[in-house]
Coordinates of C-alpha atoms in Angstrom, one line a residue:
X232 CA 50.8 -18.6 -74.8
X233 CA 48.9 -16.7 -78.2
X234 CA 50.2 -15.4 -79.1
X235 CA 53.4 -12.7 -79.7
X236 CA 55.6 -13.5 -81.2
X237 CA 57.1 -13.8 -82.6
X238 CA 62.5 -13.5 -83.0
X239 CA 71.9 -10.8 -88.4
X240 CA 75.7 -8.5 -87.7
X241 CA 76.9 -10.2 -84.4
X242 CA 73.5 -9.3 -82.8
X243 CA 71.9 -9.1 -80.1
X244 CA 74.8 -6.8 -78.1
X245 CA 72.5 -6.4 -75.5
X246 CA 75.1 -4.2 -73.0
X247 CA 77.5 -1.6 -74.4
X248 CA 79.4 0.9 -72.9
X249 CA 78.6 4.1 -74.7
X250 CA 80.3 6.4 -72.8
X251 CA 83.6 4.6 -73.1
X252 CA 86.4 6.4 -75.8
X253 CA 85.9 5.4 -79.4
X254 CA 88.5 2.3 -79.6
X255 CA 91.1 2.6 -82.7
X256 CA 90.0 -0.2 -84.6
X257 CA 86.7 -0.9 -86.6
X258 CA 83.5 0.7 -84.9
X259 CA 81.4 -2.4 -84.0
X260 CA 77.5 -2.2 -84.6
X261 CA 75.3 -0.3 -82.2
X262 CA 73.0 -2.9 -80.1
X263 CA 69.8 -3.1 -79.8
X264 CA 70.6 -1.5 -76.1
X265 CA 73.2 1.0 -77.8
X266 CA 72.2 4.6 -77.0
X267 CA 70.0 5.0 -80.2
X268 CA 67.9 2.2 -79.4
X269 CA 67.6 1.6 -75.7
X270 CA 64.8 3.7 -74.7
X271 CA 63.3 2.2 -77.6
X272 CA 63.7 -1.2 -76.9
X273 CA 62.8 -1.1 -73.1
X274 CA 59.7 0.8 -73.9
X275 CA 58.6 -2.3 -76.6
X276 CA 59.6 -5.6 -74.5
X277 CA 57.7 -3.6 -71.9
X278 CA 54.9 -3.5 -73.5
X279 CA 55.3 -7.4 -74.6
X280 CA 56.1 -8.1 -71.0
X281 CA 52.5 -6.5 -69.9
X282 CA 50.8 -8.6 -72.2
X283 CA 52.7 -11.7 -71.6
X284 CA 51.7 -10.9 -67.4
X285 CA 48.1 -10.6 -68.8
X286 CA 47.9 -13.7 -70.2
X287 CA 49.3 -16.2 -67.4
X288 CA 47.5 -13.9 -64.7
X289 CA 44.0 -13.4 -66.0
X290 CA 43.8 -17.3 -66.9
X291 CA 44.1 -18.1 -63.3
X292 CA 41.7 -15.8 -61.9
X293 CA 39.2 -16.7 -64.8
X294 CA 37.5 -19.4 -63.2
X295 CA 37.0 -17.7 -60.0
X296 CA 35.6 -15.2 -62.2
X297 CA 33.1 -17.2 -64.2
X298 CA 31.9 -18.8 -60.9
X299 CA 31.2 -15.5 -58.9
X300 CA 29.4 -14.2 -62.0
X301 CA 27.5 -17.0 -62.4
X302 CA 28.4 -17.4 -66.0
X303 CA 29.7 -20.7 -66.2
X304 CA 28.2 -22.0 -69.1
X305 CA 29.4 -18.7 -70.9
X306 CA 33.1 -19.6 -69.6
X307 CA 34.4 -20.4 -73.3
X308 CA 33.6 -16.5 -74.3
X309 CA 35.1 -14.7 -72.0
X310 CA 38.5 -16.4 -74.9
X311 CA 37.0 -16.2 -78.0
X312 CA 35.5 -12.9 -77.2
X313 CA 39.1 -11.8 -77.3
X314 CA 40.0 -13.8 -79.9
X315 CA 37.3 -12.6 -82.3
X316 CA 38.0 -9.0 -81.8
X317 CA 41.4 -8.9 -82.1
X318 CA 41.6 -10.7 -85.6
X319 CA 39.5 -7.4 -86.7
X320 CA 41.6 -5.2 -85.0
X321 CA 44.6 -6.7 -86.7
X322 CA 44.1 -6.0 -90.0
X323 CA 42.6 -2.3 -88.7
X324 CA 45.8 -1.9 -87.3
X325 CA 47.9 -2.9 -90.3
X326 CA 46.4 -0.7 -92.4
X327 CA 46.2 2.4 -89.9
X328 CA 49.9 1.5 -89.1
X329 CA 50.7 2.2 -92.7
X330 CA 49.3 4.9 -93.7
X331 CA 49.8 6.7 -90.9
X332 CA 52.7 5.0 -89.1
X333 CA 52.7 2.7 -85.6
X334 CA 52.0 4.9 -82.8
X335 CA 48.7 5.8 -83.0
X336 CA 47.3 2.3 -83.4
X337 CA 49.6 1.6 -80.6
X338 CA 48.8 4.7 -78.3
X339 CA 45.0 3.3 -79.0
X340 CA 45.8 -0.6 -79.1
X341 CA 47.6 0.0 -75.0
X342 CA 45.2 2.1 -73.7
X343 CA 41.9 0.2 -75.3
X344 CA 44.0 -3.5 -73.8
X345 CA 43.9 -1.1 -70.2
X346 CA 40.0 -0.2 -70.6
X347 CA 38.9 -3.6 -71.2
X348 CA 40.8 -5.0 -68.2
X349 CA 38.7 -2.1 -66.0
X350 CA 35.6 -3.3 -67.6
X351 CA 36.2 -7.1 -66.6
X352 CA 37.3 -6.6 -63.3
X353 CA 34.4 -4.1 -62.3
X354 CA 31.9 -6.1 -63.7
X355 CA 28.3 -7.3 -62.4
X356 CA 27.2 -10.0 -64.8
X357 CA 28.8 -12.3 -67.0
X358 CA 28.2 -10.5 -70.7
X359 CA 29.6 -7.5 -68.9
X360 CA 32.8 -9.3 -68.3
X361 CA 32.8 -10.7 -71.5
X362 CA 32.4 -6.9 -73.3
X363 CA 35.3 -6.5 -70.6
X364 CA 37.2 -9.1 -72.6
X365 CA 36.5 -8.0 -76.5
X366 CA 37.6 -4.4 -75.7
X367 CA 41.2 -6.3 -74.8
X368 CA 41.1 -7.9 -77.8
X369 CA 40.6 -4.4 -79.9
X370 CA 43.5 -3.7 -77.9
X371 CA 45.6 -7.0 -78.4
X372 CA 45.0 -6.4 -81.9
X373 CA 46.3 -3.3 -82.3
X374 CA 49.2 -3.6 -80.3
X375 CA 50.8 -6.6 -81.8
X376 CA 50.7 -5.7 -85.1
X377 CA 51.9 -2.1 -84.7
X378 CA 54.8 -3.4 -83.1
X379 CA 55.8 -5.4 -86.1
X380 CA 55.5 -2.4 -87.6
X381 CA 57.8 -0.2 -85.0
X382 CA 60.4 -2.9 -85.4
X383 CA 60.6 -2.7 -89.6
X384 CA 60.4 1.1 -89.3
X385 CA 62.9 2.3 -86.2
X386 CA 65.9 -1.2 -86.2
X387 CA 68.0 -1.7 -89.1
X388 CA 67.7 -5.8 -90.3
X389 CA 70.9 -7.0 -88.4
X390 CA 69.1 -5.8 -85.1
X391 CA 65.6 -7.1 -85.5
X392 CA 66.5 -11.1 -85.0
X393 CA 68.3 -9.3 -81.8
X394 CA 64.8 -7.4 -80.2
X395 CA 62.4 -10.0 -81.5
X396 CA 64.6 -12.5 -79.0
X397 CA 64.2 -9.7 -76.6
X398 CA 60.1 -9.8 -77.1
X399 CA 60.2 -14.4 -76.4
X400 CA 62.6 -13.4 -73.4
X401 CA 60.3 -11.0 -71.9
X402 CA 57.3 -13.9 -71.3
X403 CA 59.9 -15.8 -69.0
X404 CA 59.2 -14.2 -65.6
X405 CA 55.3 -13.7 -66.3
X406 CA 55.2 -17.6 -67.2
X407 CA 56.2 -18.7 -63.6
X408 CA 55.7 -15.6 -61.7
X409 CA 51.7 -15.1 -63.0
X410 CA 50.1 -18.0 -62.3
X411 CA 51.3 -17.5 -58.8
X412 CA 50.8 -14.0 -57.9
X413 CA 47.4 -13.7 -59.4
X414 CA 46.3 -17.3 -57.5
X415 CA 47.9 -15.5 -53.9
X416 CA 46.1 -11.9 -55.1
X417 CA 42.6 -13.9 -56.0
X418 CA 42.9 -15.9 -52.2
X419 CA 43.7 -13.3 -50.3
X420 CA 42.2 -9.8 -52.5
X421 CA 39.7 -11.1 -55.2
X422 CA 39.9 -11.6 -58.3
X423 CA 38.6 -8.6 -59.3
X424 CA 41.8 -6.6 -58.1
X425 CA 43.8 -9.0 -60.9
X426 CA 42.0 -7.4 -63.5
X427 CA 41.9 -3.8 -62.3
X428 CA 45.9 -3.7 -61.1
X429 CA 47.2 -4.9 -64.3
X430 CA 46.6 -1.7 -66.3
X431 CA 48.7 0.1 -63.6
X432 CA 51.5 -1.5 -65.8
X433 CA 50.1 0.5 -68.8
X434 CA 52.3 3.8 -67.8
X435 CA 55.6 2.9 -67.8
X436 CA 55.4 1.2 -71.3
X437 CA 53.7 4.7 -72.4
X438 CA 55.7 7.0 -70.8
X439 CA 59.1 5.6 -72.3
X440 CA 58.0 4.3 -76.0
X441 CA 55.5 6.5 -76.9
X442 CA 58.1 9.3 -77.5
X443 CA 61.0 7.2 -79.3
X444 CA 58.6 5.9 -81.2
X445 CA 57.4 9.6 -82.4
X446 CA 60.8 10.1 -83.1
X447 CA 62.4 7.4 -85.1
X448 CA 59.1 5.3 -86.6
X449 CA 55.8 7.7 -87.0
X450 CA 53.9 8.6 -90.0
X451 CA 53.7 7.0 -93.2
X452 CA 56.6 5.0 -94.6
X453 CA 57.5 7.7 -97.7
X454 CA 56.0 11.1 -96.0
X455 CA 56.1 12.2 -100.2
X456 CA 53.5 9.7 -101.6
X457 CA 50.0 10.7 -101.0
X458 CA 48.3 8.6 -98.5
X459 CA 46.5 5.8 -99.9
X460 CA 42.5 5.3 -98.4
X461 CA 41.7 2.5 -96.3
X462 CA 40.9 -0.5 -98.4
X463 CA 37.2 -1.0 -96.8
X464 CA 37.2 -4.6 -98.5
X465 CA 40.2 -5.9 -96.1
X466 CA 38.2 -4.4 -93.4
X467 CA 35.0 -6.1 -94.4
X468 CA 37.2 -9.7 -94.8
X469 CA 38.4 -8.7 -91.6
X470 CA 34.8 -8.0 -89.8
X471 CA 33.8 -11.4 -92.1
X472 CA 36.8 -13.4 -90.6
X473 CA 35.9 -12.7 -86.7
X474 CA 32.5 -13.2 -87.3
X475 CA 32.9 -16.5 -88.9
X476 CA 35.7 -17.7 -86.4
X477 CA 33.3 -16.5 -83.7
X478 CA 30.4 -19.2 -85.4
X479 CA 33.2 -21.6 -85.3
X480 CA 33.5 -21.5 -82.5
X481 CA 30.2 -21.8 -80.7
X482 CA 29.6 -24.1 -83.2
X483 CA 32.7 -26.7 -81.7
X484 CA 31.1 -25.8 -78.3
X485 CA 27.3 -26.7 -78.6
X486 CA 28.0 -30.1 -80.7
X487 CA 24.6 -31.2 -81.5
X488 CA 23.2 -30.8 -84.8
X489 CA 21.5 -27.8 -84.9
X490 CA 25.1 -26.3 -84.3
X491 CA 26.0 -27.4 -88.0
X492 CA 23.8 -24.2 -89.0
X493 CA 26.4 -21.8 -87.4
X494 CA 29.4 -24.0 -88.7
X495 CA 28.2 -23.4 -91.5
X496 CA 27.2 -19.9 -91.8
X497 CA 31.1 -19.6 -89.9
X498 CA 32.8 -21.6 -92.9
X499 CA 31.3 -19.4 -95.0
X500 CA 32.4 -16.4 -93.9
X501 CA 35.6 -18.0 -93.3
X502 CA 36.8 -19.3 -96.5
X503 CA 36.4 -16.0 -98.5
X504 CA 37.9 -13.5 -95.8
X505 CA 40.8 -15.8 -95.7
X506 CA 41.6 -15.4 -99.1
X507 CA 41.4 -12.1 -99.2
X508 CA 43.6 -11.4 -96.2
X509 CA 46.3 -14.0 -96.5
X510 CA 49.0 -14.2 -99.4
X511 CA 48.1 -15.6 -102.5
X512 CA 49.4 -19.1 -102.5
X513 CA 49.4 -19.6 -98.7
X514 CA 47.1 -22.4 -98.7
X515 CA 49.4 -24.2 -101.0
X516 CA 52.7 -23.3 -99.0
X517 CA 54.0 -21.2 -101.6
X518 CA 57.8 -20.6 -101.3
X519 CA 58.4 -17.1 -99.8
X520 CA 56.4 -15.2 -98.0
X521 CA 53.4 -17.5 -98.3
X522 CA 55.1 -20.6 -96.7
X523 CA 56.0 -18.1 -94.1
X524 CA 52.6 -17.4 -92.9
X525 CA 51.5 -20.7 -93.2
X526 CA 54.0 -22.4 -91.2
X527 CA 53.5 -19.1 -88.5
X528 CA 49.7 -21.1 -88.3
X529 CA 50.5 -24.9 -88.3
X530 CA 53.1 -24.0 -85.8
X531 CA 51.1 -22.1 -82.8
X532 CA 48.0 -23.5 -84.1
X533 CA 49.6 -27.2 -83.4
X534 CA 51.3 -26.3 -80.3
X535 CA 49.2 -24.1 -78.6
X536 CA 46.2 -26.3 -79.0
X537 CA 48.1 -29.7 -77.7
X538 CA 49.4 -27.3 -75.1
X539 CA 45.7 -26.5 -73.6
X540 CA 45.1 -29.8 -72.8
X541 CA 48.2 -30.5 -70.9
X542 CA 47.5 -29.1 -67.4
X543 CA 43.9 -31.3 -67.6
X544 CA 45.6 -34.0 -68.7
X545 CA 47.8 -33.9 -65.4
X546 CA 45.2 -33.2 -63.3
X547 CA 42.7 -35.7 -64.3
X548 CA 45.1 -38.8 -65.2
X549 CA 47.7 -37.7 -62.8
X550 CA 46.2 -36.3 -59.7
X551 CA 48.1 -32.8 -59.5
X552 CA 46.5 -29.7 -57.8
X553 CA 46.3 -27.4 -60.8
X554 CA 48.2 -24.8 -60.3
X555 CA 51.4 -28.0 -60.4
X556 CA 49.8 -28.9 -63.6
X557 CA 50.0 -25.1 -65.1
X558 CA 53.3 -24.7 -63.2
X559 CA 54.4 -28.1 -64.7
X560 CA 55.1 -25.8 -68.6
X561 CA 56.8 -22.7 -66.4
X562 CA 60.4 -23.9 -67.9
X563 CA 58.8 -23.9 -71.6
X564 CA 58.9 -19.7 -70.8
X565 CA 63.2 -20.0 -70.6
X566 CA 63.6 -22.8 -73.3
X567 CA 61.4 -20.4 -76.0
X568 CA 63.7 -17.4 -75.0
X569 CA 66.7 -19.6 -75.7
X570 CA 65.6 -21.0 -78.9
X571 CA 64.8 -17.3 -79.7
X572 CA 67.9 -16.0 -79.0
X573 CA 69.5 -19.2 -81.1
X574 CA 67.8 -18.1 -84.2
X575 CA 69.2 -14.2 -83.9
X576 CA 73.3 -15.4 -83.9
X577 CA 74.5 -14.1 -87.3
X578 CA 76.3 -17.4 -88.0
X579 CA 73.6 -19.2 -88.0
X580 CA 71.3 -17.1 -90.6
X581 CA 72.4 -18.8 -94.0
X582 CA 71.4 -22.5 -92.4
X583 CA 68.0 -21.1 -91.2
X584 CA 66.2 -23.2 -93.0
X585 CA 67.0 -26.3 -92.2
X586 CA 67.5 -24.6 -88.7
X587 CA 63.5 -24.2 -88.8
X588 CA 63.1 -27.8 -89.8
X589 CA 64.6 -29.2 -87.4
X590 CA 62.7 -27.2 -84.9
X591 CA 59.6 -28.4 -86.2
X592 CA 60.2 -31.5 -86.2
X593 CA 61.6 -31.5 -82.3
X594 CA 57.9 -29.3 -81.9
X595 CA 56.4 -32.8 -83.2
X596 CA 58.1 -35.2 -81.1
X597 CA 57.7 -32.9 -78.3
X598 CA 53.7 -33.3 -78.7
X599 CA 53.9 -37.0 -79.5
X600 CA 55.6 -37.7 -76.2
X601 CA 53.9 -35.5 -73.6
X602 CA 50.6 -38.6 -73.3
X603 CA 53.4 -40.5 -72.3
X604 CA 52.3 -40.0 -68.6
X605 CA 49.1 -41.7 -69.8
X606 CA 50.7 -44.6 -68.5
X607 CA 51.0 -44.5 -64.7
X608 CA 54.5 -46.0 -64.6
X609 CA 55.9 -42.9 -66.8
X610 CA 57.3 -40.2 -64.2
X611 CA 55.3 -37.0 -64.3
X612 CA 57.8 -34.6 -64.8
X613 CA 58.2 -36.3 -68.6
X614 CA 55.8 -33.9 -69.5
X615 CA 57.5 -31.1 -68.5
X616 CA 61.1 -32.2 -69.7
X617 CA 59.1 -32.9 -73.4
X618 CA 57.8 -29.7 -73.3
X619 CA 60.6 -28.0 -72.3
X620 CA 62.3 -28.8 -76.1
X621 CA 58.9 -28.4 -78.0
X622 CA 59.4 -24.4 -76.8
X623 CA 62.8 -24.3 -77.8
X624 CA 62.2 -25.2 -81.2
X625 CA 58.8 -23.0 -81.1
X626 CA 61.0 -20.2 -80.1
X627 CA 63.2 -20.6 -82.9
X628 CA 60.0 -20.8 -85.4
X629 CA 58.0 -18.3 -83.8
X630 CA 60.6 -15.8 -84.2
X631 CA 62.5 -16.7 -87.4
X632 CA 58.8 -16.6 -89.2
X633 CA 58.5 -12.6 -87.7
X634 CA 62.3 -12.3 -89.0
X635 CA 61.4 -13.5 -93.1
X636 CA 57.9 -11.7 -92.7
X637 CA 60.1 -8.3 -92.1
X638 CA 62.6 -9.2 -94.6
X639 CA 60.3 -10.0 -97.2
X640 CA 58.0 -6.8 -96.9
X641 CA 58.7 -3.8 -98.4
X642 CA 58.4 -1.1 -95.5
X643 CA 55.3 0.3 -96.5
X644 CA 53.8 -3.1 -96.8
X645 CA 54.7 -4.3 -93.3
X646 CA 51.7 -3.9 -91.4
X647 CA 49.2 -5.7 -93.7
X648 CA 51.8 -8.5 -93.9
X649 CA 52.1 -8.6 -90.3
X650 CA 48.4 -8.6 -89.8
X651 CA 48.4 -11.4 -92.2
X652 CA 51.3 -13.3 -90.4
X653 CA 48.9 -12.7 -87.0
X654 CA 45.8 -14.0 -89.0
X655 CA 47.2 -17.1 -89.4
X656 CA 48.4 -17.6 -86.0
X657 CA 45.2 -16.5 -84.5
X658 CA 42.7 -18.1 -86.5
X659 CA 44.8 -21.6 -86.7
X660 CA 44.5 -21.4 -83.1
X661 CA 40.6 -21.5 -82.9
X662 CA 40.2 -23.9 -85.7
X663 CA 42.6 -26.6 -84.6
X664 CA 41.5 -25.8 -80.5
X665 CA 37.8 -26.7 -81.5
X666 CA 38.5 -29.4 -83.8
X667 CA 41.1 -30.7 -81.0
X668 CA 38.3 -29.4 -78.3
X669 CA 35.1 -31.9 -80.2
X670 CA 37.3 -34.9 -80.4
X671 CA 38.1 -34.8 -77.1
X672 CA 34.8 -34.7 -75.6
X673 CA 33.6 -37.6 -78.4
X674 CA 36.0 -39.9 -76.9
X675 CA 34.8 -38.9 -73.3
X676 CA 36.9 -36.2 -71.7
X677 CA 35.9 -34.7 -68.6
X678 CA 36.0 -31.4 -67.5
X679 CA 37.6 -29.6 -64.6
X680 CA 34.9 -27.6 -63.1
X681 CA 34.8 -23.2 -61.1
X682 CA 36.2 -24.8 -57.8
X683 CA 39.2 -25.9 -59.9
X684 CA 38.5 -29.9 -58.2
X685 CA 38.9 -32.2 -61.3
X686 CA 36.2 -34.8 -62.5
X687 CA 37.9 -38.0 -62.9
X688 CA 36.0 -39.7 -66.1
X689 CA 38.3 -38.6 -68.8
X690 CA 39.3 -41.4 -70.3
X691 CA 42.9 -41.7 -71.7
X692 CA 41.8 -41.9 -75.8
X693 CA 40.1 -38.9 -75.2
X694 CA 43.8 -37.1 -74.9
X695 CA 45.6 -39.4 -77.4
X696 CA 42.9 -38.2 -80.1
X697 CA 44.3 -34.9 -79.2
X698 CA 48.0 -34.6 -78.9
X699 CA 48.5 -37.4 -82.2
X700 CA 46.6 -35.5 -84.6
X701 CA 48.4 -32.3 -83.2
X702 CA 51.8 -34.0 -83.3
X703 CA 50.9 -35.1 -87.3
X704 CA 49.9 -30.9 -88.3
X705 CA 53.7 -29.4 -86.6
X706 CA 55.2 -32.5 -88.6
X707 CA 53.5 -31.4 -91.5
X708 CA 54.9 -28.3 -90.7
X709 CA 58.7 -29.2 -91.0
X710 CA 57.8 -30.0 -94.8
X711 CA 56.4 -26.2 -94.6
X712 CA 59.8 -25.2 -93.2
X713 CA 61.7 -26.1 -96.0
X714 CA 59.5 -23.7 -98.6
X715 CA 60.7 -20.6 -96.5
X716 CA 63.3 -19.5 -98.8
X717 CA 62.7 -17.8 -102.4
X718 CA 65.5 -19.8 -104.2
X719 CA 63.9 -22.9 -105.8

């Protein structure tokens, strides 16, 4: 899951009768499915519901992919071609988004996401698939933080806990119903037609935002200030911060020392674009804003990482086919919606704090208890039960971090905040996946190869010296929690 996101009035009323007589008493608040915002609000989960398909679809057929290609070896970027691309694009797309408004890096973001997908599934070699990928991640980019931006601009701040809920709800039915229809259309069609049907989802979401977005969130925040020019030295950090996570990461892959030149060279580029594209004081957890987009990164990074290594951990120690050890996390998609939806009920905003706490600490034990079935006597579907309530309280992180970012930016600030809230999820990701990624295979972990049969030589300290260390940086994360708020 990278990624999106993530989620006060008596909000979300998701089903209102607008065409009923105005009642006598009090006119109750407009959902987020009211007649101003519905065309709106279908056309955006849309869009988050054709990414959220991408993501559990393309990682099935990817394997098939590689192998057919004969690009095995060059598996790990065909994802951090994506991943390096669309940290770039981010920050392209926050400052495009506010100087000239959301739709246009949105327009671009959807149809560059489409493209890409073409360009992988049509592909002859390997690198051509990979190019396939990185044009999706210019379009990943683009998309996710202009939609941060459509939400500041066009919903009012009671109704954006409400469609931010709407955005976690939306990855429920891809989450079971992906893995499952691209693994029957790779069998039976190829894996090719995965990658080349998907954009046929691209025209709906077009057809029905694109407009309402015109109409209630384009152009600049204050159409009487004169627009600003693009800061080239956030777009320079931002070329600097792809590049070096790129370094990173084939750096974490190779492990041998030569590969300490690129960490190296990848640090270095790192440290400085960081800085210059995160909040002042983020490192440190600085109360506000900067605690906000810190936690956003120890969260996903912590989860998402542990999470990777869950379906080879089943397969390996267990014995399950793996599409039962993917399927195995298909409840995780209801229990994030849920703990999304939690988060938006008005009574609970003044305890949403400790509310985020709690979460994180429920994301810790969730980690810490999934190598449970390490030990043969522990029932399987403890896994999935464990991770079932680490989504929950990711949902209610995931989205109550998107929630402060929008409440703490000024409008005309709101895409390079949210480009910076993204940052930190993205880049955590790779960092703690390749630190997470070298300690596994130091301890001994095996692999599971193109015919998805699973080598059995992973030994069990080889997962422990994942998920602990994981478990420790979402812990440290609760302490991060409780920073969220301005007041001392």
């Amino acid at each position: 899951m990278t990624a999106l996101e993530p989620r006060d009035a008596d909000v979300p009323r998701l089903i209102e009768d607008v065409d009923a007589p105005a009642p006598a008493g009090p006119v109750l608040p407009e959902g987020i499915l009211g007649r101003t915002y519905r065309a709106l609000s279908i056309g955006i989960v849309s869009v988050v519901f054709l990414i959220a398909f991408e993501a559990t679809a393309v990682g099935t057929a990817m394997p098939v992919a590689a192998r057919e290609l004969h690009g095995i070896p060059l598996y790990a970027f065909a994802f951090s071609a994506y991943f390096t691309t669309s940290l770039f694009a981010m920050v392209l797309s926050g400052q495009w988004a506010d100087r000239r408004g959301p739709l246009a890096p949105l327009a671009a973001g959807i149809s560059a996401f489409g493209a890409g997908l073409l360009l992988s599934g049509t592909a002859g070699s390997m690198w051509m698939f990979i190019a396939g990928r990185a044009v999706q991640g210019l379009g990943g980019g683009l998309v996710i933080v202009a939609l941060y931006v459509v939400i500041s601009r066009a919903y009012p701040e009671h109704l954006r806990p409400g469609i931010l809920a709407a955005f976690a709800a939306s990855w429920v039915i891809p989450s079971v119903v992906g893995p499952l229809a691209a693994g029957s259309v790779t069998e039976h069609l190829g894996w090719r037609w995965v990658f080349i049907g998907i954009p046929a989802l691209i025209v709906f979401p077009l057809a029905l935002a694109l407009p309402e977005i015109r109409r209630m969130a384009s152009g600049p925040a204050d159409p009487a200030a004169p627009v600003e020019a693009y800061d080239r030295r956030r777009i320079v950090l931002a070329l600097g911060i792809s590049l070096g996570a790129g370094l990173l990461q084939y750096a974490g892959q190779e492990r041998n020392w030569l590969s300490l030149l690129p960490a190296a060279a990848g640090a270095a580029l790192l440290v400085p674009a960081v800085r210059g594209l995160l909040p002042p004081g983020t490192a440190r957890a600085g109360r506000g804003l900067p605690a906000v987009v810190l936690l956003r990164g120890v969260a996903a990074g912590s989860f998402i990482a542990a999470e990777s290594f869950v379906p080879l951990m089943l397969v390996t120690q267990r014995g399950l086919s793996p599409t039962l050890a993917g399927l195995s996390l298909a409840a995780g998609g209801g229990t994030w919606a849920l703990g999304s939806y939690v988060q938006s009920r008005s009574r609970l905003e003044p305890h949403r704090e400790p509310l985020m706490v709690g979460a994180m600490v429920l994301v810790a034990l969730s980690i810490a208890a999934a190598p449970a079935v390490l030990i043969t006597s522990v029932p399987v579907w403890t896994v999935a039960v464990a991770w079932a309530f680490g989504c929950f309280g990711m949902g209610v992180v995931i989205a109550s971090t998107s929630v402060l970012l929008l409440k703490l930016s000024a409008p005309e600030e709101a895409g390079a905040n949210s480009a910076a809230l993204q940052i930190s999820d993205g880049l955590s990701n790779v960092l703690l996946l390749a630190a997470g990624g070298a300690a596994f295979a130091a301890l001994g972990g095996g692999t599971v190869d193109a015919t998805e049969t699973a080598a059995s030589t992973s030994h069990p300290a080889a997962f422990a010296v994942v998920f602990f260390p994981m478990a420790a940086v979402a812990l440290a994360g609760a302490w991060v929690a409780g920073r969220v708020r301005t007041h001392a």
